[in-house]
Rosetta silent file (secondary structure, phi, psi, omega in degrees, C-alpha in Angstrom):
SEQUENCE: XXXXXXXXXXXXXXXXXXXXXXXXXXXXXXXXXXXXXXXXXXXXXXXXXXXXXXXXXXXXXXXXXXXXXXXXXXXXXXXXXXXXXXXXXXXXXXXXXXXXXXXXXXXXXXXXXXXXXXXXXXXXXXXXXXXXXXXXXXXXXXXXXXXXXXXXXXXXXXXXXXXXXXXXXXXXXXXXXXXXXXXXXXXXXXXXXXXXXXXXXXXXXXXXXXXXXXXXXXXXXXXXXXXXXXXXX
SCORE:     score description
SCORE:     0.000 S_00000001
   1 L     0.000  130.436 -179.502  -49.187   25.339  107.454 S_00000001
   2 L   -81.890 -179.078  179.841  -47.703   22.890  109.976 S_00000001
   3 L   -70.152  151.927 -176.743  -48.937   19.452  110.949 S_00000001
   4 L  -128.413  167.409  173.297  -52.211   19.241  112.857 S_00000001
   5 L    66.648 -138.279 -176.248  -54.096   16.834  115.129 S_00000001
   6 H   -61.948  -32.116 -178.590  -52.490   13.579  116.250 S_00000001
   7 H   -68.331  -21.804  174.819  -49.421   14.214  114.135 S_00000001
   8 H   -68.909  -35.791  174.605  -48.712   17.292  116.221 S_00000001
   9 H   -64.461  -40.770  177.296  -48.421   14.946  119.226 S_00000001
  10 H   -60.038  -40.352  179.757  -46.046   12.782  117.168 S_00000001
  11 H   -58.104  -48.301 -177.270  -43.978   15.897  116.464 S_00000001
  12 H   -77.145  -29.183  172.777  -43.498   16.710  120.141 S_00000001
  13 H   -64.080  -41.439  178.434  -42.998   13.060  121.105 S_00000001
  14 H   -64.935  -39.412  177.324  -40.229   12.871  118.522 S_00000001
  15 H   -62.828  -46.347 -179.450  -38.689   16.052  119.911 S_00000001
  16 H   -62.298  -43.563  178.582  -38.796   14.675  123.480 S_00000001
  17 H   -57.478  -45.765 -176.532  -37.311   11.347  122.353 S_00000001
  18 H   -74.650  -29.703  176.240  -34.430   13.082  120.594 S_00000001
  19 H   -65.703  -43.494  176.690  -33.789   15.509  123.421 S_00000001
  20 H   -63.987  -40.876  178.976  -33.348   12.562  125.814 S_00000001
  21 H   -61.345  -40.353  178.867  -31.207   10.816  123.176 S_00000001
  22 H   -65.608  -41.403  178.230  -29.027   13.946  122.915 S_00000001
  23 H   -62.857  -43.483  178.129  -28.603   14.103  126.703 S_00000001
  24 H   -61.447  -41.451  177.422  -27.581   10.421  126.786 S_00000001
  25 H   -62.953  -39.761  177.395  -25.074   11.067  124.007 S_00000001
  26 H   -61.928  -40.754  179.780  -23.652   14.016  125.948 S_00000001
  27 H   -65.397  -45.160  179.206  -23.231   11.795  129.015 S_00000001
  28 H   -61.605  -45.673 -179.963  -21.492    9.031  127.028 S_00000001
  29 H   -64.236  -40.366  179.371  -19.173   11.543  125.338 S_00000001
  30 H   -62.487  -44.805  179.003  -18.417   13.243  128.659 S_00000001
  31 H   -64.055  -42.884 -178.997  -17.464    9.979  130.375 S_00000001
  32 H   -64.048  -43.250  178.412  -15.315    8.916  127.404 S_00000001
  33 H   -66.802  -34.996  176.357  -13.473   12.252  127.287 S_00000001
  34 H   -63.545  -43.971  177.536  -12.975   12.082  131.050 S_00000001
  35 H   -63.302  -35.313 -177.136  -11.401    8.622  130.701 S_00000001
  36 H   -74.507  -38.176 -170.814   -9.205    9.883  127.856 S_00000001
  37 H  -114.479   -1.525  177.806   -7.924   13.090  129.448 S_00000001
  38 L   -63.237  136.909 -178.582   -8.227   12.539  133.214 S_00000001
  39 L   -56.830  -28.374 -177.850   -4.772   12.830  134.863 S_00000001
  40 L   -78.724  -20.349 -176.518   -5.250    9.443  136.537 S_00000001
  41 L  -120.436  -12.133 -175.233   -5.926    7.527  133.315 S_00000001
  42 H   -66.614  -23.853  178.558   -4.307    9.485  130.464 S_00000001
  43 H   -64.737  -24.554  179.003   -0.950    7.757  131.091 S_00000001
  44 H   -61.426  -35.196 -175.933   -2.539    4.497  129.902 S_00000001
  45 H   -75.292  -24.451 -179.099   -2.810    5.965  126.390 S_00000001
  46 H   -92.812  -10.594 -179.412    0.863    6.957  126.229 S_00000001
  47 L   -79.222  133.128  178.715    2.211    3.641  127.518 S_00000001
  48 L   -67.730  -19.805 -179.044    3.465    1.233  124.794 S_00000001
  49 L   -97.134   11.117 -176.683    2.207   -1.711  126.857 S_00000001
  50 L   -63.845  138.941  177.391   -1.322   -0.356  127.245 S_00000001
  51 L   -62.522  125.976 -175.650   -4.110   -2.908  126.671 S_00000001
  52 H   -66.059  -31.617 -178.550   -5.539   -2.256  123.201 S_00000001
  53 H   -60.679  -40.798 -179.692   -9.090   -3.235  124.252 S_00000001
  54 H   -66.090  -44.774 -178.564   -9.282   -0.363  126.729 S_00000001
  55 H   -62.982  -47.478  179.482   -7.969    2.167  124.210 S_00000001
  56 H   -62.108  -42.203 -179.785  -10.323    1.011  121.456 S_00000001
  57 H   -59.511  -42.346 -179.930  -13.244    0.948  123.904 S_00000001
  58 H   -66.131  -43.342 -179.995  -12.673    4.569  124.949 S_00000001
  59 H   -68.287  -33.472  175.159  -12.423    5.786  121.353 S_00000001
  60 H   -64.382  -41.207  177.440  -15.556    3.822  120.435 S_00000001
  61 H   -62.495  -40.991  178.097  -17.371    5.550  123.316 S_00000001
  62 H   -61.212  -46.616  178.971  -16.193    8.953  122.057 S_00000001
  63 H   -64.364  -42.018 -179.584  -17.475    8.166  118.562 S_00000001
  64 H   -65.298  -42.682  179.057  -20.753    6.719  119.853 S_00000001
  65 H   -62.857  -43.453  178.763  -21.394    9.711  122.112 S_00000001
  66 H   -64.392  -40.604  179.126  -20.704   12.186  119.301 S_00000001
  67 H   -65.719  -40.963  178.094  -22.969   10.237  116.918 S_00000001
  68 H   -62.135  -40.439  178.134  -25.778   10.118  119.497 S_00000001
  69 H   -64.724  -40.713  178.898  -25.521   13.884  119.976 S_00000001
  70 H   -63.748  -45.200  179.793  -25.642   14.427  116.205 S_00000001
  71 H   -63.120  -44.579  178.415  -28.683   12.159  115.809 S_00000001
  72 H   -60.969  -40.998  178.853  -30.459   13.839  118.726 S_00000001
  73 H   -63.782  -46.277  179.592  -29.725   17.289  117.284 S_00000001
  74 H   -61.559  -41.915 -179.630  -31.019   16.325  113.835 S_00000001
  75 H   -66.027  -43.756  179.552  -34.168   14.800  115.330 S_00000001
  76 H   -63.337  -50.348 -178.421  -34.920   17.793  117.568 S_00000001
  77 H   -66.098  -40.535  179.740  -34.361   20.379  114.843 S_00000001
  78 H   -62.920  -38.843 -179.489  -36.147   18.300  112.226 S_00000001
  79 H   -71.039  -47.569 -176.086  -39.209   17.879  114.445 S_00000001
  80 H   -69.570  -43.127 -178.172  -39.477   21.494  115.616 S_00000001
  81 H   -86.034   -5.258 -178.147  -38.693   23.093  112.247 S_00000001
  82 L    54.057   49.639 -178.330  -40.637   20.397  110.354 S_00000001
  83 L   -96.524  117.579  178.996  -37.663   19.912  108.044 S_00000001
  84 H   -65.171  -36.535 -179.382  -37.942   16.932  105.716 S_00000001
  85 H   -62.849  -48.268 -179.749  -34.197   17.044  105.009 S_00000001
  86 H   -66.268  -40.429  179.310  -33.250   16.839  108.693 S_00000001
  87 H   -65.921  -37.839  177.189  -35.851   14.176  109.414 S_00000001
  88 H   -65.853  -41.550  177.116  -34.620   12.111  106.479 S_00000001
  89 H   -65.352  -40.303  176.987  -31.012   12.409  107.672 S_00000001
  90 H   -60.124  -45.406  179.370  -32.137   11.510  111.190 S_00000001
  91 H   -59.851  -44.977 -178.764  -33.933    8.415  109.866 S_00000001
  92 H   -63.422  -45.557 -179.956  -30.847    7.309  107.917 S_00000001
  93 H   -62.643  -42.831 -179.905  -28.492    7.797  110.904 S_00000001
  94 H   -66.030  -35.529  177.405  -30.855    5.945  113.237 S_00000001
  95 H   -64.431  -40.226  178.186  -31.144    3.128  110.696 S_00000001
  96 H   -63.779  -44.553  179.329  -27.337    2.817  110.588 S_00000001
  97 H   -64.088  -40.972  178.924  -27.146    2.685  114.402 S_00000001
  98 H   -62.476  -43.356  178.135  -29.963    0.114  114.508 S_00000001
  99 H   -62.894  -39.132  178.432  -28.159   -2.044  111.928 S_00000001
 100 H   -65.546  -38.052  178.564  -24.948   -1.762  113.964 S_00000001
 101 H   -65.989  -41.648  177.376  -26.817   -2.823  117.110 S_00000001
 102 H   -62.353  -43.266  179.088  -28.284   -5.855  115.322 S_00000001
 103 H   -62.872  -41.282  178.464  -24.816   -6.756  114.018 S_00000001
 104 H   -65.063  -37.391  177.737  -23.356   -6.382  117.522 S_00000001
 105 H   -65.045  -43.034  178.182  -26.126   -8.607  118.916 S_00000001
 106 H   -64.052  -41.434  177.971  -25.461  -11.317  116.329 S_00000001
 107 H   -61.836  -42.045 -179.105  -21.727  -11.078  117.038 S_00000001
 108 H   -64.411  -39.612  179.102  -22.365  -11.370  120.779 S_00000001
 109 H   -65.525  -42.525 -178.398  -24.528  -14.479  120.308 S_00000001
 110 H   -73.220  -19.350 -177.839  -21.924  -16.120  118.076 S_00000001
 111 L  -125.233   36.439 -174.803  -19.094  -15.219  120.473 S_00000001
 112 H   -64.243  -25.272  177.010  -20.850  -15.538  123.831 S_00000001
 113 H   -88.635  -26.045 -177.173  -17.957  -17.588  125.248 S_00000001
 114 H   -76.547  -35.513 -175.626  -15.238  -15.452  123.674 S_00000001
 115 H   -62.769  -50.578  177.299  -16.434  -12.100  125.053 S_00000001
 116 H   -61.921  -32.147  177.871  -16.047  -12.928  128.785 S_00000001
 117 H   -64.245  -39.354  178.106  -12.662  -14.471  127.987 S_00000001
 118 H   -67.231  -37.321  175.668  -11.552  -11.205  126.375 S_00000001
 119 H   -61.569  -43.662 -179.773  -12.747   -9.275  129.430 S_00000001
 120 H   -65.777  -40.608  178.377  -10.717  -11.568  131.675 S_00000001
 121 H   -63.530  -39.305  177.939   -7.644  -11.240  129.480 S_00000001
 122 H   -63.758  -47.068  179.619   -7.987   -7.459  129.577 S_00000001
 123 H   -62.487  -45.317 -178.475   -8.303   -7.420  133.363 S_00000001
 124 H   -61.940  -36.967  178.493   -5.407   -9.856  133.796 S_00000001
 125 H   -66.067  -39.569  175.084   -3.192   -7.737  131.530 S_00000001
 126 H   -61.859  -44.137 -176.096   -3.975   -4.671  133.654 S_00000001
 127 H   -64.864  -45.626  179.858   -3.271   -6.609  136.842 S_00000001
 128 H   -64.249  -40.812  179.569    0.068   -8.010  135.612 S_00000001
 129 H   -64.380  -37.288  178.720    1.130   -4.595  134.343 S_00000001
 130 H   -67.004  -38.324  178.231    0.329   -3.043  137.717 S_00000001
 131 H   -63.801  -27.683 -179.010    2.413   -5.669  139.524 S_00000001
 132 H   -77.383  -47.993 -171.277    5.352   -4.736  137.282 S_00000001
 133 H  -120.722   -6.501  179.795    5.391   -0.944  137.579 S_00000001
 134 L    51.038   43.508 -179.698    2.732    0.012  140.195 S_00000001
 135 L   -69.034  137.473  179.286    1.511    2.765  137.870 S_00000001
 136 H   -65.492  -35.899 -179.701   -1.069    5.120  139.385 S_00000001
 137 H   -67.126  -40.280  177.383   -3.061    5.194  136.127 S_00000001
 138 H   -67.202  -38.582  178.761   -3.278    1.386  136.006 S_00000001
 139 H   -62.302  -40.236  178.044   -4.241    1.324  139.681 S_00000001
 140 H   -61.095  -42.860  178.450   -7.083    3.767  138.968 S_00000001
 141 H   -64.324  -40.248  179.045   -8.370    1.494  136.186 S_00000001
 142 H   -65.965  -41.588  179.388   -8.154   -1.554  138.481 S_00000001
 143 H   -61.891  -40.635  177.098   -9.997    0.228  141.291 S_00000001
 144 H   -61.729  -40.779  176.445  -12.796    1.117  138.840 S_00000001
 145 H   -60.705  -48.438 -175.408  -12.941   -2.559  137.843 S_00000001
 146 H   -65.108  -39.820  178.835  -13.024   -3.692  141.489 S_00000001
 147 H   -67.919  -44.192 -176.670  -15.754   -1.240  142.476 S_00000001
 148 H   -67.546  -37.516 -176.221  -17.923   -2.019  139.470 S_00000001
 149 H  -100.514   -5.182 -177.676  -17.669   -5.814  139.721 S_00000001
 150 L    55.995   52.898 -177.373  -17.307   -6.071  143.511 S_00000001
 151 L  -145.533  179.794  176.418  -14.179   -8.183  143.116 S_00000001
 152 L  -166.547  132.274  175.148  -10.414   -8.039  143.490 S_00000001
 153 L    87.667  158.303 -178.006   -7.454   -9.898  142.024 S_00000001
 154 L   -88.466  -10.820  179.502   -6.959  -12.286  139.122 S_00000001
 155 L  -156.430  178.192 -174.901   -7.232  -15.433  141.268 S_00000001
 156 H   -62.121  -44.992 -179.960   -8.123  -16.597  144.760 S_00000001
 157 H   -73.184  -40.512 -178.839   -4.660  -16.009  146.233 S_00000001
 158 H   -65.368  -32.815  178.399   -4.008  -12.807  144.290 S_00000001
 159 H   -65.396  -34.184  178.331   -7.325  -11.362  145.489 S_00000001
 160 H   -70.667  -47.827 -178.147   -6.200  -11.921  149.061 S_00000001
 161 H   -70.156  -23.835  178.203   -2.751  -10.414  148.613 S_00000001
 162 H   -66.289  -25.495  179.640   -4.211   -7.482  146.679 S_00000001
 163 L   -67.548  -17.432  179.392   -5.955   -6.346  149.857 S_00000001
 164 L   -76.388  -15.923  176.457   -2.523   -5.575  151.295 S_00000001
 165 L   -88.095  114.571 -174.890   -2.132   -2.769  148.741 S_00000001
 166 L   -56.377  125.863  175.088   -3.959    0.259  150.237 S_00000001
 167 L    83.855  -11.716 -176.607   -6.996    1.278  148.214 S_00000001
 168 L   -70.498  -33.365 -179.706   -6.610   -1.348  145.489 S_00000001
 169 L  -118.942   80.060 -175.098   -9.542   -3.419  146.784 S_00000001
 170 L   -65.138  -21.175 -177.920  -12.114   -0.897  148.054 S_00000001
 171 L   -92.456   -7.533 -179.669  -14.795   -3.577  148.541 S_00000001
 172 L   -97.536  135.081 -178.705  -12.638   -5.918  150.645 S_00000001
 173 L   -80.021  -41.304 -176.689  -12.423   -5.347  154.377 S_00000001
 174 L  -161.085  176.678 -178.790   -9.259   -7.295  155.064 S_00000001
 175 H   -62.421  -42.750 -177.168   -6.871  -10.058  153.990 S_00000001
 176 H   -63.684  -40.235  179.440   -8.792  -12.790  155.868 S_00000001
 177 H   -60.832  -40.515 -179.653  -12.085  -11.915  154.167 S_00000001
 178 H   -67.233  -32.672  178.609  -10.456  -12.290  150.757 S_00000001
 179 H   -72.051  -42.095 -176.245   -9.059  -15.709  151.699 S_00000001
 180 H   -71.767  -36.670 -176.765  -12.374  -16.985  153.081 S_00000001
 181 L   -89.118  101.729 -175.841  -14.486  -15.653  150.180 S_00000001
 182 H   -75.614  -14.476 -177.213  -13.537  -17.734  147.090 S_00000001
 183 H   -92.174   10.711 -173.450  -15.824  -15.799  144.738 S_00000001
 184 H   -80.940  -21.779 -177.268  -14.012  -12.531  145.256 S_00000001
 185 L   -69.952  148.870 -170.601  -11.541  -12.828  142.367 S_00000001
 186 H   -71.390  -29.330  178.002  -12.500  -10.883  139.236 S_00000001
 187 H   -62.772  -41.824  177.359  -12.202  -13.781  136.782 S_00000001
 188 H   -66.326  -39.513 -179.309  -14.943  -15.656  138.658 S_00000001
 189 H   -65.421  -39.554  179.073  -17.064  -12.516  138.873 S_00000001
 190 H   -63.025  -43.496  177.383  -16.808  -11.886  135.121 S_00000001
 191 H   -60.568  -43.528 -179.215  -17.946  -15.464  134.417 S_00000001
 192 H   -63.308  -44.070 -177.195  -20.855  -15.076  136.853 S_00000001
 193 H   -63.277  -44.734 -177.752  -21.986  -11.764  135.380 S_00000001
 194 H   -72.672  -28.036  179.380  -22.000  -13.006  131.793 S_00000001
 195 H   -82.490  -34.683 -175.125  -23.734  -16.276  132.689 S_00000001
 196 H   -90.430  -28.937 -171.815  -26.360  -14.778  135.033 S_00000001
 197 L  -112.782   11.636 -178.969  -27.080  -11.437  133.376 S_00000001
 198 H   -62.405  -34.647 -179.628  -26.876  -12.263  129.693 S_00000001
 199 H   -72.189  -33.642  176.615  -30.688  -12.214  129.439 S_00000001
 200 H   -65.568  -44.534  178.509  -30.870   -8.796  131.114 S_00000001
 201 H   -60.936  -42.308  179.212  -28.302   -7.433  128.650 S_00000001
 202 H   -63.902  -41.508  179.930  -30.274   -8.968  125.765 S_00000001
 203 H   -64.046  -41.105  177.607  -33.539   -7.460  127.071 S_00000001
 204 H   -62.923  -43.314  178.531  -31.948   -4.009  127.333 S_00000001
 205 H   -61.522  -42.264  178.031  -30.619   -4.339  123.788 S_00000001
 206 H   -64.636  -41.438  178.742  -34.045   -5.360  122.481 S_00000001
 207 H   -61.003  -44.069  177.994  -35.657   -2.462  124.358 S_00000001
 208 H   -63.061  -40.427  178.360  -33.228    0.039  122.839 S_00000001
 209 H   -62.609  -41.606  178.627  -33.886   -1.453  119.400 S_00000001
 210 H   -62.965  -42.485  178.315  -37.660   -1.107  119.833 S_00000001
 211 H   -61.275  -40.868  178.487  -37.254    2.551  120.864 S_00000001
 212 H   -63.375  -40.630  178.814  -35.147    3.158  117.751 S_00000001
 213 H   -61.913  -44.059  177.244  -37.804    1.558  115.543 S_00000001
 214 H   -61.095  -40.458  177.821  -40.456    3.845  117.061 S_00000001
 215 H   -60.638  -42.203  178.688  -38.162    6.819  116.446 S_00000001
 216 H   -66.935  -41.940  179.381  -37.794    5.858  112.777 S_00000001
 217 H   -63.146  -46.270  179.442  -41.552    5.280  112.376 S_00000001
 218 H   -60.885  -41.467 -178.818  -42.396    8.629  114.006 S_00000001
 219 H   -64.677  -39.166  178.889  -39.873   10.456  111.817 S_00000001
 220 H   -70.116  -39.525  176.400  -41.336    8.944  108.642 S_00000001
 221 H   -59.811  -45.934 -178.902  -44.918    9.702  109.744 S_00000001
 222 H   -66.834  -39.911  179.986  -43.970   13.293  110.453 S_00000001
 223 H   -62.592  -44.811  178.759  -42.012   13.597  107.213 S_00000001
 224 H   -65.102  -39.505  179.281  -44.974   12.323  105.147 S_00000001
 225 H   -65.151  -39.565  178.130  -47.386   14.619  107.013 S_00000001
 226 H   -63.514  -42.783  179.930  -45.153   17.635  106.336 S_00000001
 227 H   -62.451  -42.508 -179.501  -44.999   16.749  102.648 S_00000001
 228 H   -67.825  -40.987 -178.623  -48.794   16.413  102.431 S_00000001
 229 H   -64.959  -34.637  179.595  -49.449   19.649  104.333 S_00000001
 230 H   -77.690  -22.513  179.104  -47.153   21.572  101.988 S_00000001
 231 H   -70.193  -24.829 -178.367  -48.783   19.986   98.944 S_00000001
 232 L   -86.369   -8.908 -177.586  -52.085   21.679   99.875 S_00000001
 233 L   -77.568    0.000    0.000  -50.556   25.137  100.097 S_00000001
């Protein structure tokens, strides 16, 4: 006999939660694999001068996406099949991810000045490398940076001269605009983003943590209900 009453709602809520979690994991894994194997960016991985932060970041995304898919699969199957083993494994995996998120949050708080500096160093290394060899793969990475941050160049003058390279600064209209707008360089934009949006990032992290806690609570409630229902058989 399966679970009944309110716990049946918990069962389907847990399934829905994990299905969404699985879809998110698929999206993360897809983007990471695209970055790894896309013809425009795969040359970055074979270059001896490639920035290590970018390479590590892509592989971390691949691992995170695969783990999210595994957790979502375990949660969905455990909820639908009412499997205590799968639900227990799901709880353990989610607990590990939650602990990792807490550790990452503590690290971010303790290194709040170091993190934007590392981002700037990564961008500057890409920019300098592009000036040396004008690699198409590096240019693709820079364009993604420029579009995402609405910036261009490592400094005020470099942002202006970067507009002379076709397509490198998709958000800049012309050379004069880059000279007049002093906030256009990416180092300034990175500082602004981390100083202005740190609370938004923290709120998102807390929200994700709360959702994970609910997922763990629901899985334990369902697991206990399954055990009790089978004890009466």
